[in-house]
mmCIF file of C-alpha atoms in Angstrom:
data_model
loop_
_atom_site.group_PDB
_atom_site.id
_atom_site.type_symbol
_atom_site.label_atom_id
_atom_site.label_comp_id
_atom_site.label_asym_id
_atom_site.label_seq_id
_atom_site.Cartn_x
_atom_site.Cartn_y
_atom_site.Cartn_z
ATOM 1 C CA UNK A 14 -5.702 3.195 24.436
ATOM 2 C CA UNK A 15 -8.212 4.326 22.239
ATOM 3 C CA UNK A 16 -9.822 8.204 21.182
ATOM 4 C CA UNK A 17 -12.771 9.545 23.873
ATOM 5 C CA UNK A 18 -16.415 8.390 22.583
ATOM 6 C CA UNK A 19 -18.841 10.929 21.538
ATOM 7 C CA UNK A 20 -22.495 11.118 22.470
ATOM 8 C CA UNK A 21 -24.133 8.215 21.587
ATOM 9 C CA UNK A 22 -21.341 6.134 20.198
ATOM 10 C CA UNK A 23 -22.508 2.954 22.233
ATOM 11 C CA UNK A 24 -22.296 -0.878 20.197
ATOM 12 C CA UNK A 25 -24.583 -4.068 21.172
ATOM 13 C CA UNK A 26 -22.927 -7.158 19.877
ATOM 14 C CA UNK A 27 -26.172 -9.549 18.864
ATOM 15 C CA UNK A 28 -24.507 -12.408 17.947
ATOM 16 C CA UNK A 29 -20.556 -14.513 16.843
ATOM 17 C CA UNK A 30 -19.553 -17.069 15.182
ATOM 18 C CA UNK A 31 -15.611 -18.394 13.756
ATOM 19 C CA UNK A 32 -16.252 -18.527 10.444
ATOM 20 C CA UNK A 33 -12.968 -19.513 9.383
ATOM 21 C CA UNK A 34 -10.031 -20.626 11.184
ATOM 22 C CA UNK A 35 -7.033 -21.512 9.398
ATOM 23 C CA UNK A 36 -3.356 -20.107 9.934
ATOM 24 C CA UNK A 37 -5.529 -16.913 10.814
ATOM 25 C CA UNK A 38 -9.067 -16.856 12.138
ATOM 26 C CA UNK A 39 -11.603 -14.395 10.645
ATOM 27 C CA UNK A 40 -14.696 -14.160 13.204
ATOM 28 C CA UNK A 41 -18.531 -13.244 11.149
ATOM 29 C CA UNK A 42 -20.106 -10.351 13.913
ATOM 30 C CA UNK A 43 -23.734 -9.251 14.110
ATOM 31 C CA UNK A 44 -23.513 -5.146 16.000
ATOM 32 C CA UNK A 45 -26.270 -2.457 16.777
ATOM 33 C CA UNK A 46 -24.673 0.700 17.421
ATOM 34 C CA UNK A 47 -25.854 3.967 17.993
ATOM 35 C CA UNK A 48 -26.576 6.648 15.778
ATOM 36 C CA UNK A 49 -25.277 10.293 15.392
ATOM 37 C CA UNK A 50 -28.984 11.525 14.968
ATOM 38 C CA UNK A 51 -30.271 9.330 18.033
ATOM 39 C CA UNK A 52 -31.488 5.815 17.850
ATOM 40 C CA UNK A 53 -30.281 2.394 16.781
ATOM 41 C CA UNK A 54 -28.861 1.480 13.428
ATOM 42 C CA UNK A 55 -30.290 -1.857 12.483
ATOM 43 C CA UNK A 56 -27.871 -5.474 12.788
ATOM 44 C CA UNK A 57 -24.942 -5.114 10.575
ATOM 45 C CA UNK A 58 -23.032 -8.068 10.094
ATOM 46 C CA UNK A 59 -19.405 -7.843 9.661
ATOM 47 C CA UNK A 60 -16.691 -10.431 9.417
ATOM 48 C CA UNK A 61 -13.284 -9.655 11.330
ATOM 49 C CA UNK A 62 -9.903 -10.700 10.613
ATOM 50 C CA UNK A 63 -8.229 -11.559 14.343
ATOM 51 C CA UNK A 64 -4.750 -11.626 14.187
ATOM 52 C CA UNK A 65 -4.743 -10.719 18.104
ATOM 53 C CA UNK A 66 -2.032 -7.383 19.173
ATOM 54 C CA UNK A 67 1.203 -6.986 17.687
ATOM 55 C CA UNK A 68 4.455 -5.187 18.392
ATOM 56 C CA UNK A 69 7.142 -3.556 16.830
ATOM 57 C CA UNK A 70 10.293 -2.073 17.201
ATOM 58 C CA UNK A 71 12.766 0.043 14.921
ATOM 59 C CA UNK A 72 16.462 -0.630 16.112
ATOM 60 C CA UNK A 73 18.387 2.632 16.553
ATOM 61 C CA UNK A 74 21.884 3.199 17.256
ATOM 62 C CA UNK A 75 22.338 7.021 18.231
ATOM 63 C CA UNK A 76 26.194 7.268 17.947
ATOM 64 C CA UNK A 77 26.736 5.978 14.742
ATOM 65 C CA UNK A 78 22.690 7.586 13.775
ATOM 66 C CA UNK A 79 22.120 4.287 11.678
ATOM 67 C CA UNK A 80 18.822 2.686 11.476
ATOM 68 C CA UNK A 81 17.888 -1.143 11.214
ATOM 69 C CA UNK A 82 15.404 -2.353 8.602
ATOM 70 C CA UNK A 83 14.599 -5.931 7.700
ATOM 71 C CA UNK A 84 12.775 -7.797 4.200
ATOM 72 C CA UNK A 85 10.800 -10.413 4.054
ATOM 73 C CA UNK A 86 8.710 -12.278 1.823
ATOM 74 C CA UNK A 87 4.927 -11.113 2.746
ATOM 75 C CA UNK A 88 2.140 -13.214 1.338
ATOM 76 C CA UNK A 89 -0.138 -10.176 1.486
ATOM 77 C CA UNK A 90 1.999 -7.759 -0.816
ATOM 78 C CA UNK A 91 2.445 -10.290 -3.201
ATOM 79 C CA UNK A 92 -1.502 -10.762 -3.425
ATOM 80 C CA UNK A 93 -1.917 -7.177 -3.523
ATOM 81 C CA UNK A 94 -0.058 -7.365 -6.453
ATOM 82 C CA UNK A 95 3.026 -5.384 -5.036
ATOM 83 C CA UNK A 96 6.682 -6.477 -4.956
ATOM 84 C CA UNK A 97 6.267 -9.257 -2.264
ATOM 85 C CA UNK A 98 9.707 -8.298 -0.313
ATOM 86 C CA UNK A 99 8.811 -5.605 2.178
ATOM 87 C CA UNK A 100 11.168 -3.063 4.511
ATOM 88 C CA UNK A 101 9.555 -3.130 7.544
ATOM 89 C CA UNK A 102 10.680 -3.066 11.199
ATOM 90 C CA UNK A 103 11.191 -5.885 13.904
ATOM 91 C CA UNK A 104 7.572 -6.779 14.715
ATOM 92 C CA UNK A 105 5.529 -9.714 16.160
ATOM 93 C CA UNK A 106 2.600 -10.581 18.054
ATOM 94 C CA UNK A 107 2.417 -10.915 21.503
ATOM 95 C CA UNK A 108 1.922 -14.339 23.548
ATOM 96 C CA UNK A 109 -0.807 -14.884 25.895
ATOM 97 C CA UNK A 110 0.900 -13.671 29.190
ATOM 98 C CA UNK A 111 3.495 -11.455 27.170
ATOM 99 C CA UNK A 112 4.185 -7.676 27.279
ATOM 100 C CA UNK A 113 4.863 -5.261 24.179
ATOM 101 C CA UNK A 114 8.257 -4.886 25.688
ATOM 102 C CA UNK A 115 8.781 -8.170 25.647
ATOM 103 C CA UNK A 116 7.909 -9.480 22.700
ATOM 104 C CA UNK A 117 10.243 -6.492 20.720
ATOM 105 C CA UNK A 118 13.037 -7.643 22.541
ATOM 106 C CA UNK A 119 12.418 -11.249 22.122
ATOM 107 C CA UNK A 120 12.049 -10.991 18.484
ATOM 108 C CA UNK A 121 14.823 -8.387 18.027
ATOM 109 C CA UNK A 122 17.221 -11.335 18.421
ATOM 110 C CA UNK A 123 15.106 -13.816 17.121
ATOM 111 C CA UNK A 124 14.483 -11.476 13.358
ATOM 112 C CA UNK A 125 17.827 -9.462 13.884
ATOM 113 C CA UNK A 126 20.469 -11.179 16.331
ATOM 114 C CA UNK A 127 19.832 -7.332 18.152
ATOM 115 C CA UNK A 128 20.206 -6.978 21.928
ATOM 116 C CA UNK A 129 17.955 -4.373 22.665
ATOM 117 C CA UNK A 130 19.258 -1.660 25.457
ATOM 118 C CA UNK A 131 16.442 0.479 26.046
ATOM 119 C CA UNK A 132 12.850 1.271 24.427
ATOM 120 C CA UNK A 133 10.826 4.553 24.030
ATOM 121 C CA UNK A 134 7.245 4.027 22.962
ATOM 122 C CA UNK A 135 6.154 5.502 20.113
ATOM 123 C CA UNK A 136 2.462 4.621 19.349
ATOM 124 C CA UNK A 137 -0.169 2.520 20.108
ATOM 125 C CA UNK A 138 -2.494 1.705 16.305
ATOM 126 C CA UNK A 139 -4.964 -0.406 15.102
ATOM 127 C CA UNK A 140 -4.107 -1.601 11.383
ATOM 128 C CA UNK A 141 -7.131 -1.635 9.456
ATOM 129 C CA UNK A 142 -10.329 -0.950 12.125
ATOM 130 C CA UNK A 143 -12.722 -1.677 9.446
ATOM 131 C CA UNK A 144 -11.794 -5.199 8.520
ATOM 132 C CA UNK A 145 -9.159 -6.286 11.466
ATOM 133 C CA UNK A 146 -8.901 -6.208 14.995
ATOM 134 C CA UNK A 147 -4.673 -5.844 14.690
ATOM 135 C CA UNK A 148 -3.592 -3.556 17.048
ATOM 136 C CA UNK A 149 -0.065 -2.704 17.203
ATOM 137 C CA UNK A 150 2.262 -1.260 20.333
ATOM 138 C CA UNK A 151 5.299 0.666 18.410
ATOM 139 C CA UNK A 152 9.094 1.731 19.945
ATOM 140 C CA UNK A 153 12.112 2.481 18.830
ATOM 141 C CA UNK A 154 14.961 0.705 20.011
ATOM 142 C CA UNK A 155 18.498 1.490 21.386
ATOM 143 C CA UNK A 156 21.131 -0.660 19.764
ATOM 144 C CA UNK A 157 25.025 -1.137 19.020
ATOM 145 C CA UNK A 158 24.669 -1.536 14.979
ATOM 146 C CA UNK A 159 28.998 -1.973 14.991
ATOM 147 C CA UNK A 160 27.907 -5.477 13.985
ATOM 148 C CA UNK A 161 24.782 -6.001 12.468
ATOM 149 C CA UNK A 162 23.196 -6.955 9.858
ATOM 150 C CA UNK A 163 22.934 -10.577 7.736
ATOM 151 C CA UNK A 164 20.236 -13.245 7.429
ATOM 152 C CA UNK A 165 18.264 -14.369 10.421
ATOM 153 C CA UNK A 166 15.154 -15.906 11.480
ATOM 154 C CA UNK A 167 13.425 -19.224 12.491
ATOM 155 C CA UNK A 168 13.444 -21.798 10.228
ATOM 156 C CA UNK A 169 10.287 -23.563 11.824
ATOM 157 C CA UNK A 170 8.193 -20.533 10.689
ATOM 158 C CA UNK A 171 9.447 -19.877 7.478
ATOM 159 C CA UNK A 172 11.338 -17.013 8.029
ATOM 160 C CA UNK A 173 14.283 -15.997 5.554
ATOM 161 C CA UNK A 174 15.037 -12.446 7.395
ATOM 162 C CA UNK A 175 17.608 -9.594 5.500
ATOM 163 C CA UNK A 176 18.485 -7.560 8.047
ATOM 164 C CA UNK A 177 20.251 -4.159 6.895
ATOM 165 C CA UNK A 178 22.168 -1.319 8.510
ATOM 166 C CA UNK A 179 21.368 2.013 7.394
ATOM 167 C CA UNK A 180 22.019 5.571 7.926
ATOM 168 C CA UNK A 181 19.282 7.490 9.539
ATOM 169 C CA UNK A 182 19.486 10.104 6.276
ATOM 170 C CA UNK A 183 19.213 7.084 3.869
ATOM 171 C CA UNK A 184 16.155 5.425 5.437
ATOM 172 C CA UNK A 185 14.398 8.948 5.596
ATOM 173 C CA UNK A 186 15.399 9.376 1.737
ATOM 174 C CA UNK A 187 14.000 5.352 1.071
ATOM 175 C CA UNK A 188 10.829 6.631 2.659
ATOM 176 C CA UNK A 189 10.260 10.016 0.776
ATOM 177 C CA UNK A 190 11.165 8.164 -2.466
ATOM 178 C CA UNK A 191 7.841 4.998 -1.568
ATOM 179 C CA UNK A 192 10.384 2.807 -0.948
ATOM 180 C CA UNK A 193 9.052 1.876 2.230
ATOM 181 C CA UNK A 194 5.451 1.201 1.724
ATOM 182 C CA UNK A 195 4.824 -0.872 5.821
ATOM 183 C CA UNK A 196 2.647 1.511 7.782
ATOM 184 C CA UNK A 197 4.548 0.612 11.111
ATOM 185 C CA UNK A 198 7.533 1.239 9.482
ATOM 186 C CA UNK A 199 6.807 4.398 8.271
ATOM 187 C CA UNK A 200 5.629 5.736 11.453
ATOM 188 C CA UNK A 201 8.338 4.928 13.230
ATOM 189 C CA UNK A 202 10.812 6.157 11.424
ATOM 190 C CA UNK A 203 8.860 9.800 10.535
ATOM 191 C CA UNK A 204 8.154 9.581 14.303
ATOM 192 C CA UNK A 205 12.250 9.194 14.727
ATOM 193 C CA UNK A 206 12.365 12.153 12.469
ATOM 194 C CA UNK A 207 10.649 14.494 14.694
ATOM 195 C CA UNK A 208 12.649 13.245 17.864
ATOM 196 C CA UNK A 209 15.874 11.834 16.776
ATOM 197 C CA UNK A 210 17.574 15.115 18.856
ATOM 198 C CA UNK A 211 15.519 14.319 22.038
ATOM 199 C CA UNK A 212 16.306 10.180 21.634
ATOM 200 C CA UNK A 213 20.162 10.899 20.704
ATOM 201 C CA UNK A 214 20.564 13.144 24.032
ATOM 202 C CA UNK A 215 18.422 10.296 25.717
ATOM 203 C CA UNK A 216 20.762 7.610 24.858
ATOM 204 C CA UNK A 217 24.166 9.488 24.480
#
């Protein structure tokens, strides 16, 4: 899903290359595009970090109105110079041949030991257009949270996973004090914010 173009909004792609693949692949583009004032802008060249579409979900139990956030060690925080252990939300990317849906769920028990009961879609984003092609597919969750929470995750990708059970008010408060600083994870739960009432009659 993307916004409606606007006269003249119209790309040529000249020319790719991989110029770098590694754990992640970063692709070097040559674009004409169209100009606001008519006409073509001349070839820009632009490299792209491809990290292919992701998903994400926030777990959400609407009896007990507790929320479910995981941290992680995240290689671009620390780089960024910020405190390299992230909140954040279940997220992952998607597999060739793999719906949204279906990769929450899957890595709801893989990142969380979470059964997920039903999904609502939230948004559909794209991380950082100018220097990533990341798109992201968000939901919220319905879960039990009577017995969550611990340390999960695969071992064969690194993963060291705190997963922590938290009152709906509390995770709103972490959030308006910049203690969660993951985009995803602050959309979803401000989006949760404006329609925890309609979601708790949903799943009551």
């Amino acid at each position: 899903m993307s916004s409606r173009p606007l006269p003249n909004e119209t790309v040529e792609l000249v020319d790719h290359v991989v110029a770098f693949q590694g754990y992640f692949r970063v692709g070097r583009y040559f674009f004409r595009h169209g100009l606001y004032q008519g006409g073509q802008s001349g070839v820009l060249r632009r490299e792209v970090f491809e990290r292919g579409q992701a998903a994400a979900v926030l777990p959400y139990d609407p009896r007990r109105d507790e929320v479910v956030l995981i941290r992680q060690f995240r290689a671009g925080a620390y780089v960024a110079g910020r405190h390299p252990w992230t909140w954040e939300i279940v997220a992952g990317i998607v597999e060739d041949g793999e719906t949204p849906e279906a990769l929450v769920r899957r890595e709801a028990v893989e990142e969380a030991s979470l059964e997920l009961r039903d999904v609502v879609p939230v948004h559909d984003v794209i991380l950082s257009p100018g220097a990533c092609s990341e798109g992201c597919s968000i939901f919220v969750g319905h879960v039990d949270t009577t017995n969550a929470g611990g340390v999960f995750g695969l071992e064969s990708e690194g993963e060291n996973i705190l997963v922590k059970v938290l009152s709906f008010a509390e995770a709103r408060s972490m959030l308006e004090h910049g203690e969660i600083g993951n985009a995803i994870g602050v959309i979803a739960i401000q989006w949760l914010a404006l329609h925890r009432d309609q979601i708790r009659a949903r799943w009551s």
